[in-house]
mmCIF file of C-alpha atoms in Angstrom:
data_model
loop_
_atom_site.group_PDB
_atom_site.id
_atom_site.type_symbol
_atom_site.label_atom_id
_atom_site.label_comp_id
_atom_site.label_asym_id
_atom_site.label_seq_id
_atom_site.Cartn_x
_atom_site.Cartn_y
_atom_site.Cartn_z
ATOM 1 C CA UNK A 1 19.013 9.134 26.076
ATOM 2 C CA UNK A 2 21.580 6.423 25.545
ATOM 3 C CA UNK A 3 25.300 7.604 25.210
ATOM 4 C CA UNK A 4 26.816 8.385 22.327
ATOM 5 C CA UNK A 5 29.966 9.473 20.360
ATOM 6 C CA UNK A 6 29.829 12.658 18.069
ATOM 7 C CA UNK A 7 32.010 13.999 15.231
ATOM 8 C CA UNK A 8 31.407 17.140 13.075
ATOM 9 C CA UNK A 9 31.650 16.382 9.383
ATOM 10 C CA UNK A 10 34.194 17.986 7.101
ATOM 11 C CA UNK A 11 32.498 17.242 3.612
ATOM 12 C CA UNK A 12 29.554 14.905 2.395
ATOM 13 C CA UNK A 13 31.817 12.064 1.245
ATOM 14 C CA UNK A 14 33.657 11.991 4.935
ATOM 15 C CA UNK A 15 30.484 11.912 6.604
ATOM 16 C CA UNK A 16 28.843 9.398 4.325
ATOM 17 C CA UNK A 17 32.064 7.261 5.137
ATOM 18 C CA UNK A 18 32.159 7.744 8.658
ATOM 19 C CA UNK A 19 28.157 6.591 8.654
ATOM 20 C CA UNK A 20 29.528 3.262 6.736
ATOM 21 C CA UNK A 21 32.313 2.752 9.462
ATOM 22 C CA UNK A 22 29.721 3.083 12.244
ATOM 23 C CA UNK A 23 27.147 0.637 11.537
ATOM 24 C CA UNK A 24 25.099 2.371 14.346
ATOM 25 C CA UNK A 25 25.553 6.005 13.570
ATOM 26 C CA UNK A 26 22.698 8.657 12.276
ATOM 27 C CA UNK A 27 23.285 12.367 10.919
ATOM 28 C CA UNK A 28 22.029 15.203 12.477
ATOM 29 C CA UNK A 29 21.333 18.423 11.230
ATOM 30 C CA UNK A 30 18.612 20.193 12.784
ATOM 31 C CA UNK A 31 17.397 17.492 14.569
ATOM 32 C CA UNK A 32 14.027 18.031 15.346
ATOM 33 C CA UNK A 33 12.801 14.896 14.652
ATOM 34 C CA UNK A 34 15.929 13.056 15.689
ATOM 35 C CA UNK A 35 16.462 14.494 19.286
ATOM 36 C CA UNK A 36 12.687 13.720 20.092
ATOM 37 C CA UNK A 37 12.988 9.968 19.264
ATOM 38 C CA UNK A 38 16.270 9.592 20.925
ATOM 39 C CA UNK A 39 14.800 11.083 24.213
ATOM 40 C CA UNK A 40 12.114 8.543 23.781
ATOM 41 C CA UNK A 41 14.938 5.684 22.607
ATOM 42 C CA UNK A 42 13.168 4.976 19.596
ATOM 43 C CA UNK A 43 16.175 6.049 17.832
ATOM 44 C CA UNK A 44 19.426 5.241 19.900
ATOM 45 C CA UNK A 45 22.391 6.019 17.643
ATOM 46 C CA UNK A 46 25.990 5.239 19.069
ATOM 47 C CA UNK A 47 27.260 7.861 16.985
ATOM 48 C CA UNK A 48 26.050 10.977 15.536
ATOM 49 C CA UNK A 49 27.798 12.417 12.621
ATOM 50 C CA UNK A 50 27.126 16.881 12.414
ATOM 51 C CA UNK A 51 26.483 17.823 8.986
ATOM 52 C CA UNK A 52 25.432 21.460 9.784
ATOM 53 C CA UNK A 53 29.171 22.991 8.624
ATOM 54 C CA UNK A 54 28.728 21.238 5.285
ATOM 55 C CA UNK A 55 28.567 23.834 2.399
ATOM 56 C CA UNK A 56 24.936 22.122 1.411
ATOM 57 C CA UNK A 57 22.629 25.449 2.019
ATOM 58 C CA UNK A 58 21.864 27.127 -1.009
ATOM 59 C CA UNK A 59 19.317 27.362 -3.202
ATOM 60 C CA UNK A 60 20.966 27.704 -6.855
ATOM 61 C CA UNK A 61 19.511 27.674 -10.588
ATOM 62 C CA UNK A 62 19.891 24.508 -12.520
ATOM 63 C CA UNK A 63 21.168 24.418 -16.526
ATOM 64 C CA UNK A 64 17.609 23.037 -17.153
ATOM 65 C CA UNK A 65 16.106 26.244 -15.501
ATOM 66 C CA UNK A 66 15.129 24.333 -12.040
ATOM 67 C CA UNK A 67 16.249 24.689 -8.384
ATOM 68 C CA UNK A 68 18.590 23.029 -6.682
ATOM 69 C CA UNK A 69 18.295 23.025 -2.711
ATOM 70 C CA UNK A 70 20.926 21.808 -0.760
ATOM 71 C CA UNK A 71 20.133 19.438 1.710
ATOM 72 C CA UNK A 72 20.695 21.842 4.732
ATOM 73 C CA UNK A 73 18.541 24.638 3.436
ATOM 74 C CA UNK A 74 15.809 25.321 6.596
ATOM 75 C CA UNK A 75 12.253 24.987 5.826
ATOM 76 C CA UNK A 76 11.973 28.803 6.470
ATOM 77 C CA UNK A 77 14.593 30.273 3.631
ATOM 78 C CA UNK A 78 13.063 28.016 1.212
ATOM 79 C CA UNK A 79 9.699 28.750 2.008
ATOM 80 C CA UNK A 80 10.833 32.463 1.763
ATOM 81 C CA UNK A 81 12.935 32.020 -1.390
ATOM 82 C CA UNK A 82 11.531 33.891 -4.098
ATOM 83 C CA UNK A 83 12.091 32.117 -6.752
ATOM 84 C CA UNK A 84 10.287 29.072 -4.880
ATOM 85 C CA UNK A 85 7.397 31.358 -4.285
ATOM 86 C CA UNK A 86 7.358 32.632 -7.163
ATOM 87 C CA UNK A 87 7.934 29.401 -9.766
ATOM 88 C CA UNK A 88 6.797 26.845 -7.351
ATOM 89 C CA UNK A 89 4.656 28.186 -4.982
ATOM 90 C CA UNK A 90 3.286 24.757 -3.894
ATOM 91 C CA UNK A 91 6.325 24.127 -2.260
ATOM 92 C CA UNK A 92 6.219 27.314 -0.029
ATOM 93 C CA UNK A 93 2.325 26.504 0.626
ATOM 94 C CA UNK A 94 3.001 23.003 1.753
ATOM 95 C CA UNK A 95 6.043 24.011 3.913
ATOM 96 C CA UNK A 96 4.209 26.945 5.822
ATOM 97 C CA UNK A 97 1.583 24.502 6.465
ATOM 98 C CA UNK A 98 3.940 22.268 8.279
ATOM 99 C CA UNK A 99 5.061 22.304 12.164
ATOM 100 C CA UNK A 100 5.727 25.845 13.662
ATOM 101 C CA UNK A 101 8.175 28.875 12.624
ATOM 102 C CA UNK A 102 10.423 27.593 15.446
ATOM 103 C CA UNK A 103 10.555 24.245 14.136
ATOM 104 C CA UNK A 104 11.033 25.844 10.335
ATOM 105 C CA UNK A 105 14.054 27.826 11.200
ATOM 106 C CA UNK A 106 15.763 24.565 12.346
ATOM 107 C CA UNK A 107 14.386 21.687 9.731
ATOM 108 C CA UNK A 108 15.890 21.036 6.967
ATOM 109 C CA UNK A 109 15.001 19.775 3.289
ATOM 110 C CA UNK A 110 16.512 16.577 3.840
ATOM 111 C CA UNK A 111 15.531 16.338 7.367
ATOM 112 C CA UNK A 112 12.034 16.773 6.222
ATOM 113 C CA UNK A 113 12.136 13.959 3.474
ATOM 114 C CA UNK A 114 13.370 11.577 6.324
ATOM 115 C CA UNK A 115 11.003 12.536 9.076
ATOM 116 C CA UNK A 116 9.252 9.291 10.702
ATOM 117 C CA UNK A 117 6.089 8.644 11.078
ATOM 118 C CA UNK A 118 4.085 9.870 13.615
ATOM 119 C CA UNK A 119 1.676 7.080 14.340
ATOM 120 C CA UNK A 120 0.828 6.990 17.814
ATOM 121 C CA UNK A 121 1.580 3.305 18.261
ATOM 122 C CA UNK A 122 5.325 3.973 16.992
ATOM 123 C CA UNK A 123 5.812 6.485 19.559
ATOM 124 C CA UNK A 124 4.632 4.286 22.384
ATOM 125 C CA UNK A 125 7.909 1.764 23.472
ATOM 126 C CA UNK A 126 5.304 -0.431 25.689
ATOM 127 C CA UNK A 127 3.037 -1.444 21.818
ATOM 128 C CA UNK A 128 4.966 -4.045 19.528
ATOM 129 C CA UNK A 129 5.597 -2.065 16.679
ATOM 130 C CA UNK A 130 7.094 -3.456 13.075
ATOM 131 C CA UNK A 131 8.465 -0.153 11.924
ATOM 132 C CA UNK A 132 10.108 0.157 15.601
ATOM 133 C CA UNK A 133 10.978 -3.627 16.265
ATOM 134 C CA UNK A 134 10.616 -5.627 13.098
ATOM 135 C CA UNK A 135 8.589 -8.670 13.555
ATOM 136 C CA UNK A 136 6.987 -7.857 16.645
ATOM 137 C CA UNK A 137 3.529 -7.359 15.061
ATOM 138 C CA UNK A 138 1.559 -3.612 14.208
ATOM 139 C CA UNK A 139 -0.569 -2.547 17.260
ATOM 140 C CA UNK A 140 -2.454 0.107 15.149
ATOM 141 C CA UNK A 141 -4.239 -2.927 13.342
ATOM 142 C CA UNK A 142 -7.436 -3.397 15.192
ATOM 143 C CA UNK A 143 -6.070 -0.462 16.924
ATOM 144 C CA UNK A 144 -7.298 3.423 17.132
ATOM 145 C CA UNK A 145 -6.944 4.134 13.393
ATOM 146 C CA UNK A 146 -8.249 7.297 12.399
ATOM 147 C CA UNK A 147 -5.046 9.207 11.607
ATOM 148 C CA UNK A 148 -3.542 6.201 9.718
ATOM 149 C CA UNK A 149 -3.458 4.584 6.138
ATOM 150 C CA UNK A 150 -6.119 3.869 3.684
ATOM 151 C CA UNK A 151 -4.211 2.722 0.902
ATOM 152 C CA UNK A 152 -0.743 0.881 -0.043
ATOM 153 C CA UNK A 153 -0.611 -0.403 3.435
ATOM 154 C CA UNK A 154 0.106 -3.897 4.300
ATOM 155 C CA UNK A 155 -0.475 -6.592 6.861
ATOM 156 C CA UNK A 156 2.710 -5.328 8.612
ATOM 157 C CA UNK A 157 1.814 -1.164 8.859
ATOM 158 C CA UNK A 158 -1.015 1.293 8.200
ATOM 159 C CA UNK A 159 1.340 4.077 9.277
ATOM 160 C CA UNK A 160 1.503 7.495 7.060
ATOM 161 C CA UNK A 161 4.346 9.520 5.934
ATOM 162 C CA UNK A 162 3.825 13.228 7.851
ATOM 163 C CA UNK A 163 5.783 15.373 5.538
ATOM 164 C CA UNK A 164 4.112 18.297 4.028
ATOM 165 C CA UNK A 165 6.855 18.986 2.326
ATOM 166 C CA UNK A 166 7.182 15.419 0.214
ATOM 167 C CA UNK A 167 3.369 15.525 -1.244
ATOM 168 C CA UNK A 168 4.689 18.982 -2.822
ATOM 169 C CA UNK A 169 7.894 17.450 -4.046
ATOM 170 C CA UNK A 170 5.645 14.557 -5.424
ATOM 171 C CA UNK A 171 3.642 16.864 -6.936
ATOM 172 C CA UNK A 172 6.479 18.728 -8.890
ATOM 173 C CA UNK A 173 8.621 15.520 -9.910
ATOM 174 C CA UNK A 174 11.656 16.141 -7.347
ATOM 175 C CA UNK A 175 14.970 14.194 -7.941
ATOM 176 C CA UNK A 176 16.884 13.469 -4.794
ATOM 177 C CA UNK A 177 20.573 13.958 -4.860
ATOM 178 C CA UNK A 178 22.843 11.979 -2.821
ATOM 179 C CA UNK A 179 26.455 10.416 -2.231
ATOM 180 C CA UNK A 180 27.548 6.847 -1.319
ATOM 181 C CA UNK A 181 30.489 5.906 1.307
ATOM 182 C CA UNK A 182 32.638 5.024 -1.799
ATOM 183 C CA UNK A 183 32.221 8.758 -2.418
ATOM 184 C CA UNK A 184 29.528 8.318 -5.605
ATOM 185 C CA UNK A 185 26.541 10.600 -6.350
ATOM 186 C CA UNK A 186 23.103 9.295 -7.667
ATOM 187 C CA UNK A 187 19.744 10.883 -8.066
ATOM 188 C CA UNK A 188 16.344 9.273 -7.040
ATOM 189 C CA UNK A 189 13.214 10.474 -8.243
ATOM 190 C CA UNK A 190 11.349 11.330 -5.545
ATOM 191 C CA UNK A 191 8.667 9.000 -6.635
ATOM 192 C CA UNK A 192 10.722 6.410 -5.743
ATOM 193 C CA UNK A 193 12.374 7.506 -2.631
ATOM 194 C CA UNK A 194 9.604 6.969 -0.043
ATOM 195 C CA UNK A 195 9.205 3.046 -0.069
ATOM 196 C CA UNK A 196 5.832 1.187 0.726
ATOM 197 C CA UNK A 197 5.681 -0.592 4.275
ATOM 198 C CA UNK A 198 5.323 -4.593 2.365
ATOM 199 C CA UNK A 199 6.715 -7.131 4.548
ATOM 200 C CA UNK A 200 9.872 -4.496 5.700
ATOM 201 C CA UNK A 201 8.158 -1.182 7.065
ATOM 202 C CA UNK A 202 11.381 -0.484 9.157
ATOM 203 C CA UNK A 203 13.124 0.296 5.719
ATOM 204 C CA UNK A 204 11.306 3.470 4.769
ATOM 205 C CA UNK A 205 13.465 5.124 1.589
ATOM 206 C CA UNK A 206 15.834 4.003 -1.191
ATOM 207 C CA UNK A 207 18.754 5.099 0.717
ATOM 208 C CA UNK A 208 21.396 2.677 1.027
ATOM 209 C CA UNK A 209 23.671 2.660 4.791
ATOM 210 C CA UNK A 210 26.069 5.470 5.054
ATOM 211 C CA UNK A 211 24.263 7.219 1.985
ATOM 212 C CA UNK A 212 23.591 11.110 2.450
ATOM 213 C CA UNK A 213 21.295 13.269 1.174
ATOM 214 C CA UNK A 214 23.213 16.305 -0.529
ATOM 215 C CA UNK A 215 20.206 18.565 -2.574
ATOM 216 C CA UNK A 216 16.989 17.894 -4.044
ATOM 217 C CA UNK A 217 16.509 19.329 -7.567
ATOM 218 C CA UNK A 218 13.430 20.534 -9.042
ATOM 219 C CA UNK A 219 12.815 20.491 -12.646
ATOM 220 C CA UNK A 220 11.996 23.835 -14.871
ATOM 221 C CA UNK A 221 8.888 25.581 -13.815
ATOM 222 C CA UNK A 222 4.931 23.996 -15.238
ATOM 223 C CA UNK A 223 3.345 26.766 -14.347
ATOM 224 C CA UNK A 224 -0.289 26.468 -13.662
ATOM 225 C CA UNK A 225 -2.362 27.667 -10.826
ATOM 226 C CA UNK A 226 -0.237 25.775 -7.352
ATOM 227 C CA UNK A 227 -2.381 24.918 -4.353
ATOM 228 C CA UNK A 228 -1.668 23.112 -1.371
ATOM 229 C CA UNK A 229 -4.889 22.507 1.090
ATOM 230 C CA UNK A 230 -4.092 20.425 4.478
ATOM 231 C CA UNK A 231 -7.189 19.332 6.418
ATOM 232 C CA UNK A 232 -6.337 18.711 10.080
ATOM 233 C CA UNK A 233 -7.883 18.891 13.215
ATOM 234 C CA UNK A 234 -6.626 22.263 14.441
ATOM 235 C CA UNK A 235 -5.691 25.210 12.609
ATOM 236 C CA UNK A 236 -1.623 25.048 13.392
ATOM 237 C CA UNK A 237 0.949 22.849 14.550
ATOM 238 C CA UNK A 238 -0.628 19.397 13.222
ATOM 239 C CA UNK A 239 -0.287 16.738 10.878
ATOM 240 C CA UNK A 240 -3.038 16.389 7.878
ATOM 241 C CA UNK A 241 -5.757 14.424 8.331
ATOM 242 C CA UNK A 242 -5.527 14.514 4.345
ATOM 243 C CA UNK A 243 -3.620 16.880 2.335
ATOM 244 C CA UNK A 244 -3.817 18.117 -1.427
ATOM 245 C CA UNK A 245 -1.061 19.280 -3.663
ATOM 246 C CA UNK A 246 -2.386 20.525 -7.044
ATOM 247 C CA UNK A 247 -0.951 22.079 -10.098
ATOM 248 C CA UNK A 248 -3.753 23.042 -12.094
ATOM 249 C CA UNK A 249 -3.202 24.608 -16.071
ATOM 250 C CA UNK A 250 -5.424 26.710 -17.636
ATOM 251 C CA UNK A 251 -7.177 24.052 -19.683
ATOM 252 C CA UNK A 252 -7.690 21.665 -16.666
ATOM 253 C CA UNK A 253 -5.210 19.393 -16.933
ATOM 254 C CA UNK A 254 -2.555 19.069 -14.358
ATOM 255 C CA UNK A 255 -0.987 17.149 -11.588
ATOM 256 C CA UNK A 256 -2.147 16.199 -7.934
ATOM 257 C CA UNK A 257 -0.744 14.633 -4.955
ATOM 258 C CA UNK A 258 -1.979 13.561 -1.911
ATOM 259 C CA UNK A 259 -0.550 13.448 1.848
ATOM 260 C CA UNK A 260 -2.347 11.791 5.313
ATOM 261 C CA UNK A 261 -3.721 8.564 3.233
ATOM 262 C CA UNK A 262 -0.159 6.223 2.763
ATOM 263 C CA UNK A 263 2.894 5.284 3.686
ATOM 264 C CA UNK A 264 4.797 7.996 1.368
ATOM 265 C CA UNK A 265 3.069 10.577 -0.938
ATOM 266 C CA UNK A 266 0.455 9.303 -2.863
ATOM 267 C CA UNK A 267 0.313 10.246 -6.909
ATOM 268 C CA UNK A 268 -1.363 8.259 -9.344
ATOM 269 C CA UNK A 269 -0.452 9.482 -12.606
ATOM 270 C CA UNK A 270 -3.147 7.786 -14.548
ATOM 271 C CA UNK A 271 -5.750 9.390 -12.180
ATOM 272 C CA UNK A 272 -4.571 13.030 -13.368
ATOM 273 C CA UNK A 273 -6.271 12.971 -17.080
ATOM 274 C CA UNK A 274 -9.324 12.693 -15.381
ATOM 275 C CA UNK A 275 -8.851 15.903 -13.843
ATOM 276 C CA UNK A 276 -10.947 18.101 -16.673
ATOM 277 C CA UNK A 277 -13.557 16.053 -15.405
ATOM 278 C CA UNK A 278 -13.755 16.895 -12.074
ATOM 279 C CA UNK A 279 -12.541 15.472 -8.367
ATOM 280 C CA UNK A 280 -14.795 12.557 -8.093
ATOM 281 C CA UNK A 281 -13.411 11.047 -11.522
ATOM 282 C CA UNK A 282 -10.108 11.330 -9.887
ATOM 283 C CA UNK A 283 -10.248 10.301 -6.526
ATOM 284 C CA UNK A 284 -11.945 7.108 -8.124
ATOM 285 C CA UNK A 285 -8.704 6.424 -9.713
ATOM 286 C CA UNK A 286 -6.087 8.193 -7.328
ATOM 287 C CA UNK A 287 -8.098 5.633 -4.827
ATOM 288 C CA UNK A 288 -8.806 2.683 -6.501
ATOM 289 C CA UNK A 289 -7.903 -0.412 -3.633
ATOM 290 C CA UNK A 290 -7.998 1.471 -0.572
ATOM 291 C CA UNK A 291 -8.667 -0.497 2.301
ATOM 292 C CA UNK A 292 -9.682 1.935 4.803
ATOM 293 C CA UNK A 293 -11.000 0.591 8.414
ATOM 294 C CA UNK A 294 -14.481 1.789 9.901
ATOM 295 C CA UNK A 295 -12.303 4.923 11.766
ATOM 296 C CA UNK A 296 -10.528 6.092 9.004
ATOM 297 C CA UNK A 297 -13.046 5.488 5.884
ATOM 298 C CA UNK A 298 -14.079 9.199 6.030
ATOM 299 C CA UNK A 299 -10.589 10.110 4.530
ATOM 300 C CA UNK A 300 -12.040 9.065 1.117
ATOM 301 C CA UNK A 301 -14.899 11.315 0.168
ATOM 302 C CA UNK A 302 -12.290 14.038 2.350
ATOM 303 C CA UNK A 303 -10.214 13.505 -0.404
ATOM 304 C CA UNK A 304 -12.808 13.897 -3.232
ATOM 305 C CA UNK A 305 -14.207 16.776 -1.348
ATOM 306 C CA UNK A 306 -10.950 18.683 -0.793
ATOM 307 C CA UNK A 307 -10.018 18.111 -4.675
ATOM 308 C CA UNK A 308 -12.885 19.670 -5.289
ATOM 309 C CA UNK A 309 -12.435 22.725 -3.458
ATOM 310 C CA UNK A 310 -9.046 22.834 -5.065
ATOM 311 C CA UNK A 311 -10.325 22.526 -8.483
ATOM 312 C CA UNK A 312 -12.739 25.357 -7.519
ATOM 313 C CA UNK A 313 -10.062 27.412 -6.237
ATOM 314 C CA UNK A 314 -8.327 26.750 -9.430
ATOM 315 C CA UNK A 315 -10.881 27.861 -11.802
ATOM 316 C CA UNK A 316 -11.409 31.331 -9.786
#
């Protein structure tokens, strides 16, 4: 791990301003992803800004009947919150499907949204990786691709987003609240928060330099049966091969977002109109234009079969 300086932020605006004044700075809260990356020298911040002391750890109702989740709310607390379990069960289930109990006790809402890909070539510093070193190439293309993207990828990157929580947030139409170094706040739809790789896979989110996430807001509850199915190689502490987050209404309509297939949680609203007609019809539109490799082509029928299981559970 390379040397770095450290400070404790006293306010969200001060934290954002400090990050702008130190181009090599990173925010740190739980650190469950950042510290691992620092040990491997994939991340080498010259300055750490500790935001744990900020008043961003509350879950509060909003005026329109939704919930405002502070950026520092721990994953365990969010999953266990009675309001989340009652009205946003999809989110609770997705959180409990991720990581381990110890990690969920430390990991934060903002950190979960910002965690970086688990592509093995990103973690292997002996291999070229455009996400780690822009312009160096993508070792995953032509390599071992079983875990990697089947849609939304590019010639520069075929990595996937690892977050379970983000898939649920996408299905629930969450908004990400931020503050920039000038103290200005903005709201970013979670649909626009994560970027597809294109020619710049190192730019993973819509955040600007120094911008700090302060909260994530959920709209008023949408009701329906809320189900999260995660398919993985082992029963716990494993990232998704694919995951399906669905909200199914009594008339068969609803929403569906998929994880483990793209650089961001994958949702195609036009496909949701097919939900009353079954999983096959939804999957055809949801995964239109997919470009799997020979090793991960199994993900396409796996999405359809998992969605079929979700719809059957909702009907039951």
